[in-house]
Every structure is written in structure tokens, then in C-alpha cells.
Short mmCIF file of C-alpha atoms and ligand atoms in Angstrom, two decimals:
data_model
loop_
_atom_site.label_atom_id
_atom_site.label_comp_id
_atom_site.label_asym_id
_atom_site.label_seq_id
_atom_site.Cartn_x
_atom_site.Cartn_y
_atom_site.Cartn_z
CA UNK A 22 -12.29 21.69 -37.56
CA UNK A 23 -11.27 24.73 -35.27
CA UNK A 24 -13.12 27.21 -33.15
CA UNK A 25 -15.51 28.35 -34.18
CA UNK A 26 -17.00 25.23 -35.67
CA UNK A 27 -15.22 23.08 -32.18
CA UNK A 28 -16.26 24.28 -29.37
CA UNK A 29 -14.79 22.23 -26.51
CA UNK A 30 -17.26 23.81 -23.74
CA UNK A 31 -20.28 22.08 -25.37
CA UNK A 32 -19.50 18.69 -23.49
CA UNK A 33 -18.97 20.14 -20.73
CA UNK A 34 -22.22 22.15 -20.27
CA UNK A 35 -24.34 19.97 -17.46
CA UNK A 36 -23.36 17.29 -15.02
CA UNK A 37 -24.96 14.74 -17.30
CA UNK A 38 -22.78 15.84 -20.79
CA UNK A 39 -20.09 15.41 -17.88
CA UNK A 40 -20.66 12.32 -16.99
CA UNK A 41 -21.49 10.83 -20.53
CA UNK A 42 -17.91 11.62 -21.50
CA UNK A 43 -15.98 10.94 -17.95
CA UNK A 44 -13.17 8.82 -18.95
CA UNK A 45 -11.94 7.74 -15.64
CA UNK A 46 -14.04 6.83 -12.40
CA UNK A 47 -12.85 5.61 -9.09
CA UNK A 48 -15.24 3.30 -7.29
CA UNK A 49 -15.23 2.09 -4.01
CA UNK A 50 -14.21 -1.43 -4.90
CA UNK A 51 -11.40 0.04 -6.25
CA UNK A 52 -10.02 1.23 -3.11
CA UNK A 53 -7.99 -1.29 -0.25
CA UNK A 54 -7.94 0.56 3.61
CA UNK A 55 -4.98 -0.20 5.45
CA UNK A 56 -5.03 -1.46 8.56
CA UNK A 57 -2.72 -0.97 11.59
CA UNK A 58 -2.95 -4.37 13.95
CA UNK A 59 -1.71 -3.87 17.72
CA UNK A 60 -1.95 -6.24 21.01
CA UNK A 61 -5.00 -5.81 22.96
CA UNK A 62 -8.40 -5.34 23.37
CA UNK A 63 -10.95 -2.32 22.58
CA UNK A 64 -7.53 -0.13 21.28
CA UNK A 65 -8.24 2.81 19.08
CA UNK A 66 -5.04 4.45 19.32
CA UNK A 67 -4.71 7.74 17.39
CA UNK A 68 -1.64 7.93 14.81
CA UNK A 69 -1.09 11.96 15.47
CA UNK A 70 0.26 12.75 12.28
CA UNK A 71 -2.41 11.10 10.22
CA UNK A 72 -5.76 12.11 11.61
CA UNK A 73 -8.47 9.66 11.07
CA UNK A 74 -5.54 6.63 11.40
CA UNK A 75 -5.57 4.74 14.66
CA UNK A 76 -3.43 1.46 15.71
CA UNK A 77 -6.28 -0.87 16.20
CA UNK A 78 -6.64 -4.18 18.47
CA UNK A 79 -8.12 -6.77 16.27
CA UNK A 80 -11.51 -6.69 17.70
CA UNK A 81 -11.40 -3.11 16.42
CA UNK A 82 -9.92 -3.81 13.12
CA UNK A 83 -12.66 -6.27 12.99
CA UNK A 84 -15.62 -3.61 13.44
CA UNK A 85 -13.55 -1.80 10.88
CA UNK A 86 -13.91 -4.82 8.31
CA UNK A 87 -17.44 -4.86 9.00
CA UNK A 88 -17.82 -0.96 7.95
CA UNK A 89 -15.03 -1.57 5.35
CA UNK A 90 -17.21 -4.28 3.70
CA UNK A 91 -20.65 -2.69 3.81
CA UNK A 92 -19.17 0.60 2.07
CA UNK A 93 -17.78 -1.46 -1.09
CA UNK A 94 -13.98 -1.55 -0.59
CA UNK A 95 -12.21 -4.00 -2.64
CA UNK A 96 -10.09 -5.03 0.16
CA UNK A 97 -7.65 -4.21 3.35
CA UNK A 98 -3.76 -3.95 3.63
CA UNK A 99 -2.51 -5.00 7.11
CA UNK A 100 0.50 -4.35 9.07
CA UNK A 101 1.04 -5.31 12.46
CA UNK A 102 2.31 -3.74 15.74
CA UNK A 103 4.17 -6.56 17.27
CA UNK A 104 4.17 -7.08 21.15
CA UNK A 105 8.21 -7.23 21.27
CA UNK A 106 11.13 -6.56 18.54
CA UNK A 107 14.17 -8.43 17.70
CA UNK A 108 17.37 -8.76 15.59
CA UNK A 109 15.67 -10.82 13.08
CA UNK A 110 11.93 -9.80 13.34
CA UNK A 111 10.58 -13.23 14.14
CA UNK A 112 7.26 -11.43 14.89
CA UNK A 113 6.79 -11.13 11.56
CA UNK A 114 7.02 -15.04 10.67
CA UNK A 115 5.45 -16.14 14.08
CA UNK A 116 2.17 -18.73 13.64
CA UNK A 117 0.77 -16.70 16.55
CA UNK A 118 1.71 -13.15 15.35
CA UNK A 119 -0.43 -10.42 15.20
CA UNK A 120 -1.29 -10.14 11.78
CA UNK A 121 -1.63 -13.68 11.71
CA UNK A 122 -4.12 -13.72 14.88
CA UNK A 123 -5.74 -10.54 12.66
CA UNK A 124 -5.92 -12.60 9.35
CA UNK A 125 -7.59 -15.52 11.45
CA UNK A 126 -10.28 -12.97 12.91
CA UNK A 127 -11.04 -11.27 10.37
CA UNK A 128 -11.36 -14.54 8.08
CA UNK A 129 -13.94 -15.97 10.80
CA UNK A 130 -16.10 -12.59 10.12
CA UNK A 131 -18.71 -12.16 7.60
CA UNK A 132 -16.54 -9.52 5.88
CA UNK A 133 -14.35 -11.48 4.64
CA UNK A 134 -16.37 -12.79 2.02
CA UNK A 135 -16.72 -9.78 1.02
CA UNK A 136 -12.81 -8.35 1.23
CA UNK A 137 -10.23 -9.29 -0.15
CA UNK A 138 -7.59 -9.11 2.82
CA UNK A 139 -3.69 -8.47 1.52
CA UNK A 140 -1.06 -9.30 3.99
CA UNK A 141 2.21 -6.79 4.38
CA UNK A 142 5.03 -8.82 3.78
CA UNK A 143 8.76 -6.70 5.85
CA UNK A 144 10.35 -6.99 8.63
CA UNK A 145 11.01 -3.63 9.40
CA UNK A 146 7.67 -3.86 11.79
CA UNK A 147 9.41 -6.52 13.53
CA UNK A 148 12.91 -5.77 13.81
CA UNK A 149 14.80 -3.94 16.46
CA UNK A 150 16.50 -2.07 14.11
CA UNK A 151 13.63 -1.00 11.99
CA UNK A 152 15.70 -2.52 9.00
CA UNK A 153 13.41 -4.54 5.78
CA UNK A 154 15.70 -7.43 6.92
CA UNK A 155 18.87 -9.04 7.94
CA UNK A 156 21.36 -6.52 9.51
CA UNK A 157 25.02 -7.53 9.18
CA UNK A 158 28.67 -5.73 10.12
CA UNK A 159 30.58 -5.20 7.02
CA UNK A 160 34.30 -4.03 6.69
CA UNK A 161 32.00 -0.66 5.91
CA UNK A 162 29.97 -0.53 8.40
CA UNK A 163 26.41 -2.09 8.45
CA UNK A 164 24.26 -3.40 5.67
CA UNK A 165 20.69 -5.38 5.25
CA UNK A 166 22.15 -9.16 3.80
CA UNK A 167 19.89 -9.60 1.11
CA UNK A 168 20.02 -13.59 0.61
CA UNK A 169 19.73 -14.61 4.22
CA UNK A 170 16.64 -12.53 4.29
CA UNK A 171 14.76 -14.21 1.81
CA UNK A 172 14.62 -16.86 3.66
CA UNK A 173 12.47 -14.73 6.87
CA UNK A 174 10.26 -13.02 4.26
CA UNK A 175 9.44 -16.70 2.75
CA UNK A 176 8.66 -17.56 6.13
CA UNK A 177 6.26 -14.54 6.74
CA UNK A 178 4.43 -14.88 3.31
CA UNK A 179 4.01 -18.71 4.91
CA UNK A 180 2.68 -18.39 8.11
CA UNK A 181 0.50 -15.58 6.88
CA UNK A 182 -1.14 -18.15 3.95
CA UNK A 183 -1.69 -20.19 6.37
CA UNK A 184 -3.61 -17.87 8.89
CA UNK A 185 -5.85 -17.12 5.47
CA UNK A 186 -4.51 -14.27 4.04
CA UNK A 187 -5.90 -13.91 -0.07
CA UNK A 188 -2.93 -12.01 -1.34
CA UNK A 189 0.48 -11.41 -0.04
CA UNK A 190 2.56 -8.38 -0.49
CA UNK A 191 6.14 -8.07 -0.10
CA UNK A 192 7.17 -4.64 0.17
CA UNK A 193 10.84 -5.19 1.43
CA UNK A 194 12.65 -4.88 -1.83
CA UNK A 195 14.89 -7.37 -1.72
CA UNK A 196 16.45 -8.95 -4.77
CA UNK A 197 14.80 -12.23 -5.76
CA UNK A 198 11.90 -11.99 -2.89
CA UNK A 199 9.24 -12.70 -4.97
CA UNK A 200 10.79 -15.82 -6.35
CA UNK A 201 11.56 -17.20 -2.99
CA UNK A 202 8.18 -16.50 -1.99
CA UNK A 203 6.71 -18.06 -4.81
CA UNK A 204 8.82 -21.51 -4.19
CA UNK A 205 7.91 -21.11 -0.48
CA UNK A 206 4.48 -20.67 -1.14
CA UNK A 207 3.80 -23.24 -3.57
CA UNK A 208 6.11 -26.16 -1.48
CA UNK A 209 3.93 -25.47 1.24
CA UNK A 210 0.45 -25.84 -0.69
CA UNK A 211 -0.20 -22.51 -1.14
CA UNK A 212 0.29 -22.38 -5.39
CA UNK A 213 -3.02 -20.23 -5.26
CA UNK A 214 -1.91 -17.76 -3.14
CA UNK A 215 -1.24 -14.45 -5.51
CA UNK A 216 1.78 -12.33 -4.25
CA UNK A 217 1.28 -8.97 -4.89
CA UNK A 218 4.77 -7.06 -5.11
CA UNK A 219 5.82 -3.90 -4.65
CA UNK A 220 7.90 -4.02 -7.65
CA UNK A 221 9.07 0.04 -7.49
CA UNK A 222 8.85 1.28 -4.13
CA UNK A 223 10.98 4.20 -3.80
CA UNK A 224 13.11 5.55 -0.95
CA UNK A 225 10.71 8.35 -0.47
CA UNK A 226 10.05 11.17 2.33
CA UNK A 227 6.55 10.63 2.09
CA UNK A 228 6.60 7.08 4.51
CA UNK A 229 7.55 9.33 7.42
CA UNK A 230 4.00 9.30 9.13
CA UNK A 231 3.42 5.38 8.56
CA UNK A 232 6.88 5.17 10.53
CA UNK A 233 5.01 6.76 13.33
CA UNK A 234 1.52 4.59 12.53
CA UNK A 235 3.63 1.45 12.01
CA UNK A 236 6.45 2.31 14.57
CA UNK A 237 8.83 1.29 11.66
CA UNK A 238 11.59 3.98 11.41
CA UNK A 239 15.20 2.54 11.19
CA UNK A 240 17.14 3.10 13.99
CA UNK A 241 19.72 4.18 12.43
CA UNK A 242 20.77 5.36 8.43
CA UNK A 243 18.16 4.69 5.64
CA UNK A 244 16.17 2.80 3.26
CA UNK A 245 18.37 4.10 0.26
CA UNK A 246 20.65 0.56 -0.09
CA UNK A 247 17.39 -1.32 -0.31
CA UNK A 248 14.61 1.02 -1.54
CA UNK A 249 14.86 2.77 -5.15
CA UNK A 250 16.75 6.38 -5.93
CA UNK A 251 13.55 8.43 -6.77
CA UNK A 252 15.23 10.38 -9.71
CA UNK A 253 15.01 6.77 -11.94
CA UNK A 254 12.09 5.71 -14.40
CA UNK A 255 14.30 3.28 -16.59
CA UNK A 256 14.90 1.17 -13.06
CA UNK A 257 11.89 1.00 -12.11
CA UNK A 258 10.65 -0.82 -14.94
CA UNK A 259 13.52 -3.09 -14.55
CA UNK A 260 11.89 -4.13 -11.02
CA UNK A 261 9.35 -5.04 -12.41
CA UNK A 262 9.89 -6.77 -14.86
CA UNK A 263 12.45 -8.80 -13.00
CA UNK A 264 9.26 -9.44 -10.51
CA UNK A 265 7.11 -10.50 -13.23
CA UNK A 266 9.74 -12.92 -14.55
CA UNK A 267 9.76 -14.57 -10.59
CA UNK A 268 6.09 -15.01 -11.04
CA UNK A 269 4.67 -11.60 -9.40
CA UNK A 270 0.60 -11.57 -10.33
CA UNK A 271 0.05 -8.24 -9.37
CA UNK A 272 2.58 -5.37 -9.33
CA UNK A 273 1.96 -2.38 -6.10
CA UNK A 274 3.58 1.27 -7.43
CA UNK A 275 4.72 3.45 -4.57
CA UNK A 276 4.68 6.30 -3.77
CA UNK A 277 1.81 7.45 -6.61
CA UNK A 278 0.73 11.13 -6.97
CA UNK A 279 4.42 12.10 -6.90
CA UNK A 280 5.35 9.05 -9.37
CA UNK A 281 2.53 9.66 -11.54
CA UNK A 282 4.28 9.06 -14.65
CA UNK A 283 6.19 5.58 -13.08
CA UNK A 284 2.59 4.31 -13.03
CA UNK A 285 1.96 5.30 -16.64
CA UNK A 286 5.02 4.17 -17.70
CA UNK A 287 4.40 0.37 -15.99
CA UNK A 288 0.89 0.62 -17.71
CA UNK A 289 2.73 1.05 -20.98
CA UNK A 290 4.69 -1.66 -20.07
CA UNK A 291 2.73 -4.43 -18.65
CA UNK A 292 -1.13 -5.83 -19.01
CA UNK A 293 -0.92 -7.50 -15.28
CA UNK A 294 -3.10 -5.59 -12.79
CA UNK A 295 -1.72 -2.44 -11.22
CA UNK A 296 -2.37 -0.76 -7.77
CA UNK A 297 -1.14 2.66 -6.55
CA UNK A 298 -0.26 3.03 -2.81
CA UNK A 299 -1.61 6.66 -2.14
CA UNK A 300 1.26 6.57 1.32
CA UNK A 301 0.89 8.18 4.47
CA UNK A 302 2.44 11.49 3.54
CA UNK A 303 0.61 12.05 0.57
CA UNK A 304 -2.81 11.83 2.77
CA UNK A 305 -0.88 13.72 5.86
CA UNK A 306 -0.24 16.97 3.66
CA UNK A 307 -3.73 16.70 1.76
CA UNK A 308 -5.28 16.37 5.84
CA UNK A 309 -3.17 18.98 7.13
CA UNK A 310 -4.33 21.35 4.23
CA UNK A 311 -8.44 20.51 4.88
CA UNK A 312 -7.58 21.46 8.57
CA UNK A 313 -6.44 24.79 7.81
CA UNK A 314 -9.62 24.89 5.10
CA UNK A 315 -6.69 25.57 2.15
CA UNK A 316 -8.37 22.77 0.28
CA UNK A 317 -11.96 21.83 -0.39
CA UNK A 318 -11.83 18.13 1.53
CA UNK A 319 -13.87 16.17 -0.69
CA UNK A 320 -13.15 17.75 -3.67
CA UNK A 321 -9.39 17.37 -3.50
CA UNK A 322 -9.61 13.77 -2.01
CA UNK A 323 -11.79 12.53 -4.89
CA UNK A 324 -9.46 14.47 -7.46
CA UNK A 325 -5.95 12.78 -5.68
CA UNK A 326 -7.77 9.52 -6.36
CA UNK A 327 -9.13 9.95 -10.01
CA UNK A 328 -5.49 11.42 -10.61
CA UNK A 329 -3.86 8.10 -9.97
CA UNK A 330 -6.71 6.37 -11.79
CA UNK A 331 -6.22 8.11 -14.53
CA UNK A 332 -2.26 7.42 -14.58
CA UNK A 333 -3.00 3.90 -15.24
CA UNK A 334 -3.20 1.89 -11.81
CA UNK A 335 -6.21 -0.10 -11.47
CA UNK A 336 -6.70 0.32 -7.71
CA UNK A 337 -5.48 2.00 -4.55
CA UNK A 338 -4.18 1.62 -1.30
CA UNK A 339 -5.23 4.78 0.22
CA UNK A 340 -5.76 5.97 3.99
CA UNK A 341 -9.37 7.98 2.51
CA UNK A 342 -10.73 4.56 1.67
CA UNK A 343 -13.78 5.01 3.72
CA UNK A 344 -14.00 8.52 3.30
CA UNK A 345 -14.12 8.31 -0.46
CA UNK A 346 -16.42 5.65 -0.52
CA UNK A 347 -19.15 7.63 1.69
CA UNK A 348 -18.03 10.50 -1.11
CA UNK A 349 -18.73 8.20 -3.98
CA UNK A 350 -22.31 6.52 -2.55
C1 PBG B 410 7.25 -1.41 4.96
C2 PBG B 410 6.32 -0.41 4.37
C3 PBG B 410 6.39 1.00 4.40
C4 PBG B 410 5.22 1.47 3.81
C5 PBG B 410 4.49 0.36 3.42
N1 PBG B 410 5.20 -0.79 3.75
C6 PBG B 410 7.34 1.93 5.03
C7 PBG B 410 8.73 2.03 4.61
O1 PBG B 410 9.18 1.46 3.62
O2 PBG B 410 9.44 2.69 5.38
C8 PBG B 410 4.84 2.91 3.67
C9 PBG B 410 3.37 3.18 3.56
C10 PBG B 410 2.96 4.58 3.82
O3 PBG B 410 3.80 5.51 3.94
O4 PBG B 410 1.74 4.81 3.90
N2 PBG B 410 8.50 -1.51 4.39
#
């Protein structure tokens, strides 16, 4: 049947045909808020290039949990602000770190039964350099040592099961990571702990304001030995299904509205749970946008979300996690 027998605009003709036939929704469980943990006590420290992002001290990420909990988020992501750097970012695998002392808070709070709280598992936080790991001289020049850093992210995933973290998520990219996670984890009692890996996380221009939130950048060169060329689909599936094969339980996609069709294509290819990580550039340009009032703000915020729905992930990390969620009540 063709026009003028099908006429596509009758389903579309009030709110209600609308939402009858919606195919896709985003709810608020659906959404994790990250969280940026820093030393001290009542901090609220804007991130200037993401506006509505602060570094928080945990007491303040704990009021935040609270809030994050009553509006329906699924969970939090949380990276920490150590107190000092060093070679080997031992901040990140300390028992008394700061997203370990975070994890510990925010487990003693009611919202934790509520959240599900997902620990960031790098070193680039931690380290001097700003490197995901290990940084050796090579008759080259430099390079991150993949094998002895397996070792320090083992350790982190550790020390932050044992602070009470539900899920960890390694977002280093280091060959065989989640493998050596999975060993550490489950010699150490933890065989219940799900690791959550950021099986294609590409080298991508869009982490530059998390660099400022998360006071990450590398010191000097790149990500591009470690993290994944952007122009390659066929790779990216390899990730992950090398990750699945080391016993990843959820796969993280990164970045996602410009990788839309990476996120279909793992759908396609796997029936393990998928999240999007809407990054910090992809909410920068959408916030610098609403404050010149280019964009409608709730309008296009809802509609980035739903996009990445739609392209197969099953939830997202996403800086607008509260803001959607007031949107969506
Ligand atoms: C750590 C890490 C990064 C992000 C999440 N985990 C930064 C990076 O790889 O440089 C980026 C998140 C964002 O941009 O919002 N490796």
C-alpha cells in the first residue's frame, strides 16, 4: 500500500499516537553521573569548560549520591583527584586513596542501596605523566609497557573491591587488562565483582574537557599507542570480543554520538549489556550551544540521549544525568 491509502502522518497526529508507537525511551535508571572525587572538605570546585561539573570533596559527592539516588539514576562513575602524582600512579592502587575513601562513604550512605557505584579503573589520574600506565625509555623514545602495567591496574580494580565498589571499569586499554583483573579479582575473593570494560575507547578529541575535570592530560605526546585509531569499525569489534573472551560482563563504548554506528555494530555483535559514555566534549559543545540559545536545552539533551539509545547501548554515562532525569519526571 502507497500514499494515498499509507499515510505515515496518521501516527503521528497527538502526543498519545506518539507515545503508543515510541520505540525507544531513555529513563532515568538508565543513566550513571560521573563523579569527580578531590581531597577536602565542603569543595565544589567548578570544571570551567563543562558548566554544571565541579571536582567534589567526598562529603559533597556524598550529597550528590543522595540527589543522584532520589532522581532514579542507575548508578555513578567515579574518578579521583589524587592529593600527589607519581611515576607509577600508586594513588590509584592505594587502600587509603581517594576513590577508595569515596567508595567507603558513599557505601556507608543510604544511597547506595539504591546506586549502583562503578569504579574508574587508569592511571592516568595518578601518574605524573598523565600516561594510562607504565612509562618506559625505548631505543625510540618513550612508550606505556603494557605487561608491567597490568599488574598496577589489577591492583587498583583490588583495592577498589575491597573499599565496596559494585562494578569496576577499566578504561586504560591495555592488552589483556581485563583478564588480569579478572584473576586478580577472583584470587582475592572478589569472583562477584563484574568488570565493566571499555572494550573500544577511541583516541578521541572529545576527552579534552575531562582532562581539565580529571587533571589527566599527558604530559607529553598522546593516547594514540594505547587508545584506538577512530577511522576503524572492524577493530573495534575485535576489542571486544577479545574482552569478552577474558571474561568482560559488561562492555562501555566510547566516545558515542560520534561512534553511533560502533555501538550498533557491537549490538549486532554481542547480547552482553552495553553502555554508551556520552564524554565530556560531547556535553561541552551541546552546553556551549544552550549558552548562546543555538539549541533548545532540553530538547536537544533528551534527543543526544534517545540517539544513543536508539543505536543499541542499554545505558549511559552522561554528564546531563541529573538534568535529564528532572526532564524525564
Ligand atoms: C581515563 C578516562 C578518560 C575518560 C574516561 N576515562 C580520559 C582519557 O582517556 O583521556 C574520558 C571521559 C570524558 O571525556 O568524559 N583514561
Amino acid at each position: 500500500m502507497s500514499f494515498p491509502q499509507s499515510r505515515m502522518r496518521r501516527l503521528r497526529r497527538t502526543e498519545s499516537l506518539r507515545a503508543l508507537v515510541r520505540e525507544t525511551v531513555v529513563t532515568p535508571g538508565d543513566l550513571i553521573y560521573p563523579l569527580f572525587l578531590c581531597p577536602g572538605q565542603g569543595v565544589r570546585r567548578p570544571v570551567s569548560s563543562m558548566p554544571g561539573v565541579f571536582n567534589l570533596s567526598i562529603d559533597e559527592a556524598v550529597r550528590e549520591a543522595e540527589e543522584a539516588a532520589q532522581l532514579g539514576l542507575g548508578g555513578l562513575l567515579l574518578f579521583g583527584l589524587p592529593e600527589s602524582k607519581d611515576e607509577l600512579g600508586s594513588g590509584a592502587y592505594d587502600s587509603n586513596g581517594i576513590v577508595q575513601q569515596g567508595l567507603r562513604a558513599l557505601k556507608a550512605s543510604s544511597a547506595s542501596k539504591k546506586l549502583v557505584l562503578i569504579a574508574d579503573v587508569c592511571l592516568c589520574e595518578y601518574t605524573s605523566h598523565g600516561h594510562c600506565g607504565k612509562v618506559v625509555e625505548t631505543a625510540d623514545g618513550w612508550t606505556v609497557d603494557n605487561d608491567p602495567t597490568l599488574d598496577l591496574l589489577a591492583q587498583t580494580a583490588v583495592s577498589q573491591a575491597r573499599a565496596g565498589t559494585d562494578v569496576v571499569a577499566p578504561s586504560d586499554m591495555m592488552d589483556g587488562r581485563v583478564g588480569a583483573i579478572r584473576r586478580a579479582l577472583d584470587s582475592a575473593g572478589f569472583q562477584d565483582t563484574p568488570i565493566l570494560s571499555y572494550a573500544s575507547k577511541f583516541a578521541s578529541a572529545f576527552y579534552g574537557p575531562f582532562r581539565e575535570a580529571a587533571d589527566s592530560a599527558p604530559q607529553f605526546g598522546d593516547r594514540k599507542t594505547y587508545q584506538m585509531d577512530g577511522a576503524n569499525l572492524r577493530e573495534a569489534l575485535r576489542e571486544i570480543s577479545l574482552d569478552l573472551e577474558e571474561g568482560a560482563d559488561m562492555i562501555l563504548m566510547k566516545p558515542a554520538m560520534p561512534y553511533l554506528d560502533v555501538i550498533r555494530a557491537a549490538r549486532e555483535l554481542t547480547g552482553v549489556p552495553i553502555g554508551a559514555y556520552q564524554v565530556s566534549g560531547e556535553y561541552s559543545m551541546l552546553q556551549a550551544a544552550f549558552e548562546r540559545g543555538w539549541l533548545d536545552r532540553d530538547r536537544a539533551t533528551l534527543e543526544s540521549l534517545m540517539s544513543i539509545r536508539r543505536s543499541g547501548a542499554d545505558f549511559i554515562v552522561t554528564y546531563f544525568a541529573k538534568v535529564a532525569a528532572k526532564l524525564l519526571a
